[in-house]
Amino acid sequence: MLSTIGYASIIASLLGALIMAVAGYRAGFAGDGLAPGTSGRTAANIARRAAYFCFAAMTVAIGTMELALLTHDFSVDYVARVGSRETPTYYTAISLWSSLDGSILFWGWILAGYGALVAYVRRGTAGDRQTPLFTAVFGTVGLFFFGLLMGPANPFGLVDPAPLNGPGPNPLLQNHPLMGIHPPMLYLGFVGLTVPFAFAVAALLSGNLESKWLRDARRWTIAGWAFLTMGIIGGGWWSYEVLGWGGYWAWDPVENASFLPWLTATAFLHSAMVQERRGMLKTWNLTLIIATFLLTLLGTFLTRSGILESVHAFTEGLIGPLFLGFIALVALVSLGLIAWRSDRLHAPGRLEGIVSRESAFILNNLLFVALTFTVLLGTMFPLIIEALRDERISVGPPYFDMVASPIGLALLFLMGAGAVLSWRRTTGERLRRVFRWPIALGIVAPLVALALGVRKPYPLITLALAGFVATTIVEEFRRGLVARRRISGRSHLGAFLDLFVRNGRRYGGYVVHTGVVLIALALSISGTWKTEREATLRPGERLQIEEYEIEFRELFGREEPQRFVAGGTFITYRNGREMSEEQPRLNFYTNSQQPIATPVVVSSLTKDLYLTLMAFDSAENHATVRVIVNPAVAWLWIGGAIIGLGAVIAVWPRRRTAVQTSGETLLATALGSGDGAAAATALHGSVEAADVATAAVEVAAEVGES
């Protein structure tokens, strides 16, 4: 029964996606327009309702699968492959995304959800051709994924006779609660980046390539980018807490698959500002959005086609070839659309000064693309070699570290410099004024580190750049605070909160940059000063590492429903004082030949004490333990949380207020102009009414000291 309901729901979803596509294209290209009562408006309304229907059908499908998992209905093919009566309920529920078919089902549900959400948000824009075209593009993408679910990735196949039990999910996926957070964040990010792609293609199809589509795409890109960022950070945390190796990023192909679209999405978020303010980079921004979507498909292809295990495994099923074919089709169609609309992509703006904010953003984009290419090359090169020569090679962390470190440092510098440079051109006087304190702190910080004994170049450079960027952020907040108080007359706290309420996109971006600075420092410090020791201990023996001592007490073992657990009890000391009792474990699952380690992490703001049980001998009563002291790792997770907060601030809806209007008045007075809005438009190159008030306040902040 559940198999029938689930499969019928997928068929309904496919039908809904087909209606979205057909009705959306019909409305977008309607000759009679989209006025009320026309066939075009009717088609647009049908496309919107089809998006709701599609999401409802996929919700039934996902609910049916969860019910089958939780009730252990082994007549459902997917449950028979990943379910188990012994698996705890939490891990049974999240085993939905533990294997290929279930993860594509989850992807399809999120895709339908995004389509319905955007259709609902834009329900009042039925007269805009881009809205039904957006729905049509979303429906087209849905046809591919729902088609996979109907065919080679069908999770609702019927098993007859049904087995009495199943093997359970992958042991690594039932070893830590973070598996209930990390994959959904990645999926929300990956699938969320379909939204700006659909806006871009809709703009190309309609021929309306002015800034409206860009504003819509940018807001949704921030949302998808934020989810993807949280997914990447969560994946690092899961790796750190589960795998027992003491690290959080290994440049594994699966990690790189999520990092690649993050890079191009980040580049787009910066270059979009150049188009909004200066009318430049129209073709470039379309290309970045399309590339980002293609990289999300490539990431799914890499992790779901079997190609990472072996190029030969790729040919054993239909999923891999179908994904590769869809990627090629999307790329060809997208490039064809850009070529078709090339006559409308001429940028009215031009680069007027080398030392300007747009120059910094352009260089920023070039570095992001260079890093994307080098990571993509290192990820794909082993697969290409295996396909051509039938040889297995690997490209390890040394290659990625060598190319990523200098590019990352350059991006860190531009993150600070780009925020304080002026649009169009920056005068020498402004350069001296805005860079005085950032450069001073950027020099003082590494000098202090040198005096404290730090001699390694990368940490010193990172510290210098972090000091530089942090000072530019503080200075931008100070200048904005002064301008806001002058505009509104509010208290310091009220004016500070106003910065986020009235201009959340700008100051939310600075919060994001703060999180990036913390992550850069944590990466540099933890990667440079990590210490590690391994020893085999008998009861009462201790291992010394830095200011810590680890004393082994005893071994223990216990049976749990889904596994056997063997562990050791250790007492930790710091500077001779007892800290805590810890129990790192090895977990033995029936469907795994290798034990899965569960390390113990004693975390603080300064450093982590990391214990992994490597081996044990119950007959001889001894245990082998690896102990790692990892400095500053906690700031990785704190920095990630700050980035998430900044993204929320940046996308939070805002509206024009009396304070912004008075900002235009201040701007008009400061610049001797009778029209503050016109002055903002002239200075910032913005022609969008929604941005003029924000531009006014930004310029007011720039002139606030004079």
XYZ file of C-alpha atoms in Angstrom:
706
model
C 0.000 0.000 0.000
C 2.725 2.494 0.949
C 4.685 1.679 -2.206
C 1.600 2.408 -4.313
C 0.836 5.691 -2.531
C 4.447 6.856 -2.735
C 4.872 6.021 -6.405
C 1.509 7.610 -7.283
C 2.649 10.776 -5.518
C 5.800 10.893 -7.628
C 3.715 10.468 -10.791
C 1.519 13.343 -9.582
C 4.621 15.467 -8.950
C 5.884 14.771 -12.451
C 2.499 15.763 -13.853
C 2.577 18.957 -11.772
C 6.062 19.804 -13.060
C 4.901 19.219 -16.635
C 1.964 21.606 -16.138
C 4.306 24.170 -14.539
C 6.561 24.016 -17.582
C 3.880 24.023 -20.301
C 1.616 26.641 -18.691
C 4.573 28.791 -17.627
C 6.081 28.900 -21.111
C 2.627 29.499 -22.575
C 2.102 32.487 -20.289
C 5.620 33.828 -20.772
C 5.287 33.879 -24.534
C 1.578 34.696 -24.711
C 0.812 36.947 -27.658
C -2.263 38.389 -25.930
C -0.268 39.489 -22.895
C -0.891 38.811 -19.211
C -3.711 41.239 -18.555
C -6.660 39.959 -16.488
C -9.003 37.792 -18.567
C -6.413 36.872 -21.200
C -5.304 33.333 -21.913
C -1.790 34.317 -20.855
C -2.967 35.334 -17.380
C -4.975 32.107 -17.121
C -1.894 30.067 -18.030
C 0.186 31.980 -15.473
C -2.330 31.189 -12.737
C -2.385 27.523 -13.760
C 1.427 27.382 -13.580
C 1.397 28.901 -10.102
C -1.222 26.463 -8.821
C 0.679 23.586 -10.397
C 3.696 24.594 -8.286
C 1.554 24.292 -5.148
C 0.193 20.937 -6.336
C 3.681 19.650 -7.091
C 4.870 20.491 -3.575
C 1.786 18.895 -2.031
C 2.358 15.691 -4.016
C 6.036 15.550 -3.055
C 5.087 16.145 0.578
C 2.828 13.088 0.398
C 5.707 11.114 -1.138
C 8.210 12.176 1.526
C 5.677 11.550 4.299
C 4.923 8.110 2.910
C 8.613 7.212 2.866
C 9.100 8.401 6.442
C 6.093 6.362 7.523
C 7.501 3.287 5.768
C 10.888 3.798 7.464
C 9.450 4.338 10.942
C 7.025 1.410 10.706
C 9.731 -0.855 9.195
C 7.698 -1.681 6.118
C 10.314 -3.826 4.374
C 8.035 -4.372 1.397
C 9.214 -0.914 0.273
C 12.464 -1.374 -1.620
C 14.298 1.580 -0.055
C 13.359 0.519 3.475
C 14.564 -3.007 2.765
C 17.948 -1.582 1.743
C 18.555 0.980 4.519
C 16.101 0.100 7.306
C 16.632 -1.980 10.404
C 14.502 -2.751 13.445
C 17.514 -2.229 15.709
C 18.371 1.272 14.449
C 17.264 4.022 16.886
C 14.221 6.014 15.806
C 16.159 9.233 15.179
C 18.604 7.566 12.808
C 15.792 5.617 11.180
C 14.035 8.897 10.344
C 17.134 10.568 8.906
C 18.098 7.476 6.920
C 15.835 9.087 4.311
C 18.966 10.721 2.873
C 21.399 7.922 3.685
C 21.352 6.397 0.201
C 20.894 7.380 -3.444
C 17.158 6.977 -3.998
C 16.126 8.558 -0.716
C 18.456 11.505 -1.144
C 17.062 12.251 -4.612
C 13.543 12.002 -3.140
C 14.583 14.513 -0.475
C 16.144 16.740 -3.168
C 12.913 16.620 -5.190
C 10.819 17.585 -2.162
C 13.010 20.605 -1.416
C 12.961 21.573 -5.110
C 9.161 21.476 -5.138
C 9.124 23.450 -1.892
C 11.285 26.227 -3.311
C 9.141 26.362 -6.440
C 5.937 26.675 -4.404
C 7.464 29.258 -2.058
C 8.656 31.537 -4.857
C 5.335 31.130 -6.684
C 3.526 32.189 -3.508
C 5.829 35.136 -2.791
C 5.428 36.396 -6.369
C 1.691 35.668 -6.663
C 0.997 39.409 -7.002
C 3.200 39.756 -10.089
C 1.037 37.780 -12.504
C 1.382 40.542 -15.104
C 5.163 40.134 -15.176
C 6.331 37.698 -17.872
C 9.350 36.675 -15.838
C 7.218 35.130 -13.077
C 5.540 32.422 -15.214
C 8.811 31.873 -17.076
C 10.534 31.344 -13.732
C 7.869 28.772 -12.844
C 8.369 27.104 -16.219
C 12.122 26.793 -15.727
C 11.565 25.346 -12.259
C 9.099 22.872 -13.694
C 11.633 21.859 -16.335
C 14.249 21.118 -13.692
C 11.584 19.230 -11.736
C 10.815 17.064 -14.758
C 14.375 15.745 -14.649
C 14.456 14.939 -10.937
C 10.919 13.549 -10.742
C 11.671 11.534 -13.863
C 14.640 9.991 -12.054
C 12.363 9.094 -9.150
C 9.896 7.432 -11.491
C 12.621 5.408 -13.180
C 16.203 4.534 -12.145
C 15.996 6.172 -8.692
C 12.559 4.903 -7.686
C 12.615 4.381 -3.889
C 9.101 2.886 -3.804
C 9.785 -0.391 -5.565
C 7.869 -3.359 -4.177
C 9.772 -6.217 -2.502
C 7.905 -9.501 -2.491
C 8.313 -11.419 -0.312
C 9.307 -8.705 2.143
C 12.324 -9.514 4.355
C 11.878 -9.620 8.123
C 14.668 -7.100 8.696
C 17.174 -4.918 6.838
C 20.875 -4.055 7.143
C 20.349 -0.528 8.502
C 21.898 2.689 7.183
C 25.589 3.262 6.608
C 27.283 3.044 10.043
C 28.950 6.436 9.555
C 25.516 7.991 9.140
C 24.169 6.671 12.449
C 27.115 7.578 14.619
C 26.418 11.249 15.402
C 23.294 13.475 15.656
C 24.841 16.015 13.263
C 23.758 13.779 10.388
C 20.276 15.142 11.015
C 21.502 18.698 10.349
C 24.444 18.624 7.949
C 22.811 16.952 4.887
C 19.560 18.987 5.031
C 21.581 22.209 5.139
C 23.572 21.101 2.101
C 20.417 20.143 0.217
C 18.706 23.431 1.091
C 21.792 25.217 -0.228
C 22.247 23.124 -3.368
C 18.584 23.171 -4.354
C 18.173 26.778 -3.245
C 20.695 27.851 -5.871
C 18.245 26.619 -8.506
C 16.135 29.709 -7.735
C 18.604 32.348 -9.014
C 19.341 30.114 -12.003
C 15.628 30.074 -12.857
C 15.472 33.877 -12.510
C 18.463 34.228 -14.849
C 17.026 31.900 -17.508
C 13.613 33.590 -17.210
C 15.283 36.964 -17.789
C 17.066 35.610 -20.856
C 13.871 34.088 -22.233
C 11.868 37.271 -21.683
C 14.626 39.558 -22.935
C 14.188 41.788 -19.881
C 17.767 41.878 -18.612
C 17.680 45.020 -16.515
C 18.440 44.979 -12.800
C 15.077 43.609 -11.601
C 15.954 39.963 -12.165
C 19.318 40.580 -10.516
C 17.788 41.919 -7.305
C 15.444 38.941 -7.090
C 18.234 36.479 -7.841
C 20.649 38.069 -5.386
C 18.287 37.809 -2.409
C 17.566 34.138 -3.104
C 21.249 33.480 -3.749
C 22.079 34.807 -0.286
C 19.548 32.377 1.204
C 20.904 29.391 -0.730
C 24.485 30.484 -0.073
C 23.795 30.732 3.660
C 22.325 27.214 3.801
C 25.259 25.882 1.793
C 27.699 27.625 4.133
C 26.002 26.082 7.149
C 26.096 22.712 5.417
C 29.832 22.989 4.738
C 30.582 24.122 8.293
C 28.327 21.368 9.651
C 30.116 18.821 7.478
C 33.451 19.916 8.900
C 32.055 19.638 12.413
C 30.662 16.161 11.685
C 33.995 15.024 10.238
C 35.788 16.394 13.302
C 33.423 14.762 15.776
C 32.945 11.395 14.050
C 35.852 10.277 11.895
C 38.471 10.320 14.644
C 41.313 11.821 12.603
C 41.326 15.174 14.384
C 40.667 17.270 11.278
C 37.701 18.999 9.708
C 38.637 19.448 6.029
C 40.631 17.015 3.883
C 39.906 18.299 0.340
C 37.967 15.096 -0.259
C 36.015 15.064 -3.569
C 32.745 14.984 -1.651
C 33.814 18.086 0.298
C 34.960 19.798 -2.884
C 31.605 19.035 -4.515
C 29.917 21.387 -2.029
C 32.742 23.940 -2.023
C 32.742 24.573 -5.799
C 29.234 26.105 -6.117
C 29.884 28.017 -2.893
C 32.837 29.740 -4.558
C 30.941 30.833 -7.655
C 27.876 31.875 -5.630
C 30.114 34.027 -3.431
C 31.652 35.592 -6.537
C 28.171 36.380 -7.875
C 27.075 38.057 -4.632
C 29.951 40.507 -5.047
C 29.752 41.087 -8.793
C 25.982 41.590 -8.592
C 26.649 44.751 -6.591
C 28.784 46.086 -9.444
C 25.923 45.586 -11.903
C 23.406 47.131 -9.524
C 25.546 50.206 -8.861
C 27.382 50.667 -12.142
C 25.483 48.701 -14.762
C 28.531 46.551 -15.541
C 29.158 42.769 -15.769
C 25.757 41.748 -17.141
C 27.043 38.765 -19.092
C 29.462 37.843 -16.328
C 26.720 37.681 -13.693
C 24.513 35.497 -15.880
C 27.464 33.199 -16.486
C 28.248 32.942 -12.764
C 24.651 32.059 -11.888
C 24.500 29.388 -14.581
C 27.909 28.020 -13.565
C 26.772 27.824 -9.951
C 23.735 25.749 -10.885
C 25.843 23.499 -13.105
C 28.272 22.956 -10.224
C 25.421 21.928 -7.909
C 24.446 19.338 -10.526
C 28.081 18.292 -10.891
C 28.381 17.890 -7.120
C 25.309 15.671 -7.079
C 26.694 13.723 -10.036
C 30.039 13.167 -8.282
C 28.461 11.940 -5.058
C 25.530 9.980 -6.519
C 26.782 8.399 -9.734
C 29.299 5.960 -8.246
C 32.087 7.595 -10.217
C 34.137 8.450 -7.128
C 34.481 4.780 -6.250
C 35.447 3.941 -9.811
C 34.916 5.358 -13.272
C 33.750 1.864 -14.246
C 31.027 1.937 -11.581
C 29.643 4.994 -13.341
C 28.558 2.896 -16.300
C 26.785 0.266 -14.204
C 23.625 2.306 -13.688
C 21.565 4.984 -15.426
C 21.874 7.681 -12.760
C 25.384 8.801 -13.704
C 24.876 9.024 -17.489
C 21.525 10.775 -17.026
C 23.046 13.370 -14.711
C 25.933 13.953 -17.095
C 23.531 14.319 -20.006
C 21.369 16.802 -18.079
C 24.442 18.863 -17.125
C 25.509 19.003 -20.785
C 21.980 19.959 -21.899
C 21.683 22.762 -19.320
C 25.108 24.119 -20.270
C 24.342 24.125 -24.007
C 20.896 25.693 -23.634
C 22.177 28.349 -21.220
C 25.084 29.333 -23.450
C 22.711 29.409 -26.409
C 20.368 31.787 -24.550
C 23.244 34.113 -23.660
C 24.375 34.157 -27.296
C 20.772 34.782 -28.416
C 20.398 37.779 -26.092
C 23.928 39.121 -26.560
C 22.609 42.292 -28.207
C 20.826 43.179 -24.929
C 23.768 42.488 -22.673
C 25.857 45.519 -23.494
C 26.808 47.150 -20.207
C 26.272 50.931 -20.045
C 28.767 51.354 -17.218
C 32.531 51.302 -17.527
C 35.519 51.164 -15.232
C 36.451 54.764 -14.442
C 39.253 54.253 -11.947
C 41.691 51.492 -11.077
C 41.416 52.259 -7.373
C 37.674 51.819 -6.876
C 35.219 49.431 -5.296
C 34.198 47.909 -8.615
C 37.861 47.198 -9.426
C 38.250 45.398 -6.096
C 35.110 43.348 -6.750
C 36.244 42.430 -10.264
C 39.623 41.256 -8.934
C 37.769 39.434 -6.169
C 35.730 37.612 -8.830
C 38.787 36.648 -10.835
C 40.372 35.111 -7.743
C 37.203 33.198 -6.859
C 37.006 31.804 -10.378
C 40.716 30.905 -10.324
C 40.212 29.029 -7.056
C 37.133 27.296 -8.479
C 39.122 26.143 -11.503
C 42.054 24.826 -9.453
C 39.775 22.919 -7.047
C 37.734 21.539 -9.951
C 40.909 20.472 -11.746
C 42.290 18.712 -8.660
C 38.959 16.970 -8.073
C 38.365 15.796 -11.625
C 41.949 15.005 -12.670
C 42.082 11.534 -11.033
C 38.786 10.611 -12.710
C 40.037 11.766 -16.102
C 43.276 9.799 -15.721
C 41.376 6.658 -14.712
C 39.045 7.006 -17.683
C 41.916 7.518 -20.152
C 44.607 5.210 -18.750
C 42.721 2.923 -16.363
C 45.090 4.033 -13.571
C 44.059 5.147 -10.078
C 45.828 8.262 -8.802
C 44.954 10.780 -6.115
C 45.406 14.510 -5.709
C 45.909 15.194 -2.025
C 45.768 18.143 0.360
C 49.292 19.439 -0.493
C 48.122 20.466 -3.986
C 44.950 22.134 -2.739
C 46.727 23.862 0.151
C 49.441 25.151 -2.168
C 46.974 26.819 -4.553
C 44.243 27.772 -2.098
C 46.342 29.444 0.611
C 47.723 32.389 -1.433
C 44.383 32.945 -3.186
C 42.592 32.849 0.163
C 44.944 35.432 1.631
C 44.469 37.718 -1.382
C 40.692 37.402 -1.026
C 40.972 38.238 2.657
C 42.791 41.471 1.787
C 40.226 42.414 -0.872
C 37.415 41.726 1.584
C 38.682 44.605 3.686
C 39.839 46.906 0.904
C 36.732 46.567 -1.259
C 34.417 47.558 1.571
C 35.982 50.995 2.099
C 36.920 52.025 -1.441
C 34.550 54.402 -3.213
C 32.543 53.596 -6.293
C 33.887 54.965 -9.603
C 37.192 56.229 -8.198
C 38.839 56.761 -4.814
C 40.724 59.965 -4.145
C 44.132 60.014 -2.487
C 42.688 61.868 0.485
C 40.035 59.211 1.047
C 42.639 56.453 0.706
C 44.736 58.024 3.435
C 41.707 58.530 5.644
C 40.082 55.090 5.358
C 43.279 53.001 5.319
C 45.168 54.778 8.086
C 43.952 52.696 11.010
C 43.472 49.370 9.170
C 47.064 49.438 7.920
C 48.314 50.441 11.362
C 46.619 47.509 13.067
C 47.601 45.214 10.201
C 51.229 46.035 11.014
C 50.961 46.006 14.797
C 49.199 42.615 15.052
C 51.968 40.510 13.435
C 54.658 42.530 15.268
C 53.062 41.578 18.569
C 52.903 37.950 17.393
C 56.596 38.097 16.454
C 57.419 39.424 19.908
C 55.505 36.476 21.391
C 57.631 34.024 19.395
C 55.529 33.337 16.298
C 57.848 32.807 13.326
C 55.804 30.922 10.706
C 54.922 33.092 7.703
C 51.322 32.071 6.957
C 49.987 32.713 10.483
C 51.768 36.080 10.547
C 50.314 37.093 7.179
C 46.860 35.859 8.187
C 47.041 37.795 11.443
C 48.097 40.962 9.615
C 45.258 40.670 7.110
C 42.729 39.753 9.803
C 43.707 42.869 11.736
C 43.406 44.943 8.569
C 39.954 43.591 7.677
C 38.610 43.720 11.244
C 39.594 47.389 11.500
C 37.853 48.258 8.224
C 34.693 46.573 9.526
C 34.828 48.457 12.820
C 35.485 51.707 10.972
C 32.533 51.154 8.641
C 30.252 50.535 11.611
C 31.597 53.654 13.328
C 31.012 55.824 10.275
C 27.544 54.411 9.755
C 26.732 54.956 13.432
C 27.789 58.611 13.247
C 25.698 59.179 10.135
C 22.697 57.341 11.563
C 22.749 59.333 14.785
C 22.973 62.549 12.796
C 19.994 61.483 10.677
C 17.728 60.150 13.416
C 18.995 61.712 16.649
C 18.684 58.340 18.380
C 20.908 56.882 21.096
C 24.023 54.920 20.235
C 22.214 51.594 20.741
C 19.164 52.700 18.763
C 21.326 54.023 15.940
C 23.361 50.800 15.939
C 20.207 48.681 15.609
C 19.008 51.038 12.878
C 22.029 50.086 10.796
C 20.668 46.547 10.522
C 16.986 47.433 10.299
C 17.378 50.125 7.611
C 20.367 48.814 5.677
C 20.547 45.138 6.521
C 22.123 44.070 3.256
C 25.225 46.191 3.775
C 25.743 45.681 7.493
C 24.668 42.048 7.379
C 27.477 41.670 4.858
C 29.930 43.133 7.359
C 28.731 40.620 9.959
C 29.384 37.848 7.420
C 32.886 39.259 6.854
C 33.478 39.166 10.611
C 32.675 35.462 10.640
C 35.020 34.892 7.700
C 37.856 36.654 9.556
C 37.350 34.388 12.582
C 37.350 31.278 10.375
C 40.523 32.404 8.589
C 42.292 32.880 11.924
C 41.033 29.529 13.247
C 42.167 27.692 10.099
C 45.617 29.243 10.277
C 46.118 28.683 14.006
C 44.713 25.150 14.190
C 46.563 24.072 11.066
C 49.891 25.417 12.313
C 50.064 24.597 16.012
C 48.249 21.272 16.270
C 50.176 18.717 18.332
C 49.595 14.982 18.390
C 50.792 11.935 20.318
C 49.849 8.263 20.319
C 50.670 5.660 22.981
C 49.647 2.240 24.259
C 48.757 2.477 27.935
C 48.078 0.036 30.752
C 45.853 0.921 33.700
C 47.420 3.754 35.722
C 49.830 4.859 32.972
C 49.740 8.413 31.630
C 50.456 10.157 28.350
C 51.866 13.711 28.476
C 51.062 16.292 25.758
C 51.579 20.027 26.272
C 49.950 20.946 29.600
C 47.695 17.874 29.544
C 48.068 14.372 30.991
C 45.836 11.450 29.984
C 45.598 8.526 32.417
C 44.147 5.169 31.322
C 41.853 3.517 33.885
C 40.026 0.540 32.328
C 38.406 -1.034 29.285
C 34.674 -1.611 28.977
C 32.270 -3.201 26.515
C 28.520 -3.333 26.082
C 25.914 -4.561 23.654
C 23.520 -2.015 22.145
C 20.568 -2.888 19.883
C 22.327 -1.902 16.662
C 26.009 -2.378 17.597
C 28.648 -3.543 20.046
C 30.543 -0.778 21.820
C 34.080 -1.173 23.160
C 35.748 1.743 24.902
C 38.252 2.940 27.414
C 37.914 5.149 30.453
C 40.509 7.933 30.698
C 41.052 10.673 33.273
C 42.261 13.988 31.846
C 44.477 16.424 33.757
C 45.524 19.969 32.936
C 48.514 21.485 34.680
C 48.310 18.695 37.240
C 44.635 19.270 38.081
C 41.984 16.719 37.205
C 39.591 17.890 34.498
C 37.159 15.132 33.577
C 36.550 11.463 32.888
C 36.261 10.637 29.185
C 35.300 7.475 27.293
C 36.354 7.315 23.625
C 34.837 4.269 21.930
C 34.979 1.930 18.983
C 31.585 0.912 17.586
C 31.186 -2.428 15.789
C 28.249 -2.730 13.356
C 27.138 -5.987 11.770
C 27.091 -4.416 8.274
C 30.604 -2.961 8.539
C 33.920 -4.780 8.484
C 35.731 -1.885 10.147
C 34.948 -0.408 13.577
C 33.711 3.169 13.639
C 35.482 5.387 16.144
C 33.671 7.803 18.409
C 36.288 10.272 19.623
C 35.902 12.547 22.626
C 36.388 16.295 22.218
C 36.958 18.420 25.325
C 36.443 21.853 23.818
C 37.231 25.379 24.996
C 37.625 28.770 23.339
C 41.411 28.414 23.263
C 41.986 24.772 22.356
C 40.437 21.315 22.082
C 41.673 18.111 23.703
C 40.843 15.311 21.259
C 40.972 11.617 22.261
C 40.546 8.698 19.870
C 40.674 5.039 20.897
C 42.768 3.410 18.158
C 42.916 -0.194 19.407
C 42.573 -2.302 22.533
C 43.520 -5.734 23.857
C 41.173 -7.066 26.489
C 43.423 -10.050 27.212
C 46.481 -7.890 27.908
C 44.303 -5.079 29.359
C 45.827 -2.179 27.431
C 44.536 0.463 25.028
C 46.131 2.519 22.273
C 44.978 6.122 22.315
C 45.725 9.042 20.036
C 45.627 12.453 21.718
C 45.538 15.712 19.752
C 45.638 19.262 21.051
C 43.887 21.484 18.505
C 44.046 25.241 19.168
C 41.245 27.654 18.162
C 38.990 25.051 16.515
C 35.948 26.328 18.420
C 36.249 29.606 16.496
C 35.518 27.755 13.272
C 32.053 26.907 14.523
C 31.568 30.354 16.098
C 32.602 32.007 12.843
C 30.134 29.833 10.950
C 27.327 30.854 13.305
C 28.219 34.536 12.814
C 28.119 34.066 9.027
C 24.648 32.557 9.346
C 23.498 35.502 11.468
C 24.872 37.988 8.946
C 23.093 36.217 6.096
C 19.775 36.381 7.961
C 20.272 40.115 8.506
C 21.153 40.615 4.845
C 18.023 38.907 3.471
C 15.562 40.176 6.068
C 12.812 42.168 4.297
C 13.093 45.927 4.652
C 11.090 48.880 3.442
C 11.681 52.547 2.799
C 11.284 54.547 5.999
C 11.168 58.139 7.144
C 14.735 57.736 8.400
C 15.914 56.849 4.904
C 13.996 59.788 3.478
C 15.714 62.109 5.965
C 18.987 60.514 4.850
C 18.294 61.857 1.386
C 17.717 65.259 2.910
C 21.051 65.087 4.740
C 22.750 63.958 1.539
C 21.253 66.842 -0.410
C 22.481 69.264 2.243
C 25.944 67.708 2.499
C 26.453 67.790 -1.261
C 24.759 71.108 -1.920
C 22.164 69.413 -4.134
C 18.464 70.063 -4.214
C 17.641 66.399 -4.748
C 19.172 63.829 -2.431
C 17.745 60.912 -4.407
C 19.152 62.231 -7.662
C 22.512 62.817 -5.975
C 22.549 59.241 -4.689
C 21.734 57.986 -8.173
C 24.510 60.031 -9.696
C 27.116 59.037 -7.119
C 26.274 55.343 -6.910
C 25.165 54.626 -10.455
C 21.911 53.138 -9.144
C 18.745 53.691 -11.143
C 16.520 51.511 -8.979
C 14.121 53.442 -6.765
C 14.314 50.741 -4.104
C 18.054 51.340 -3.765
C 18.151 55.125 -3.852
C 17.317 55.635 -0.174
C 19.935 53.084 0.852
C 22.470 54.751 -1.408
C 21.636 58.068 0.208
C 22.397 56.777 3.684
C 25.619 55.150 2.469
C 26.864 58.403 0.966
C 25.725 60.243 4.073
C 27.997 57.938 6.052
C 30.871 58.798 3.727
C 30.409 62.550 4.204
C 29.467 62.261 7.864
C 32.913 63.273 9.106
C 33.015 66.502 7.088
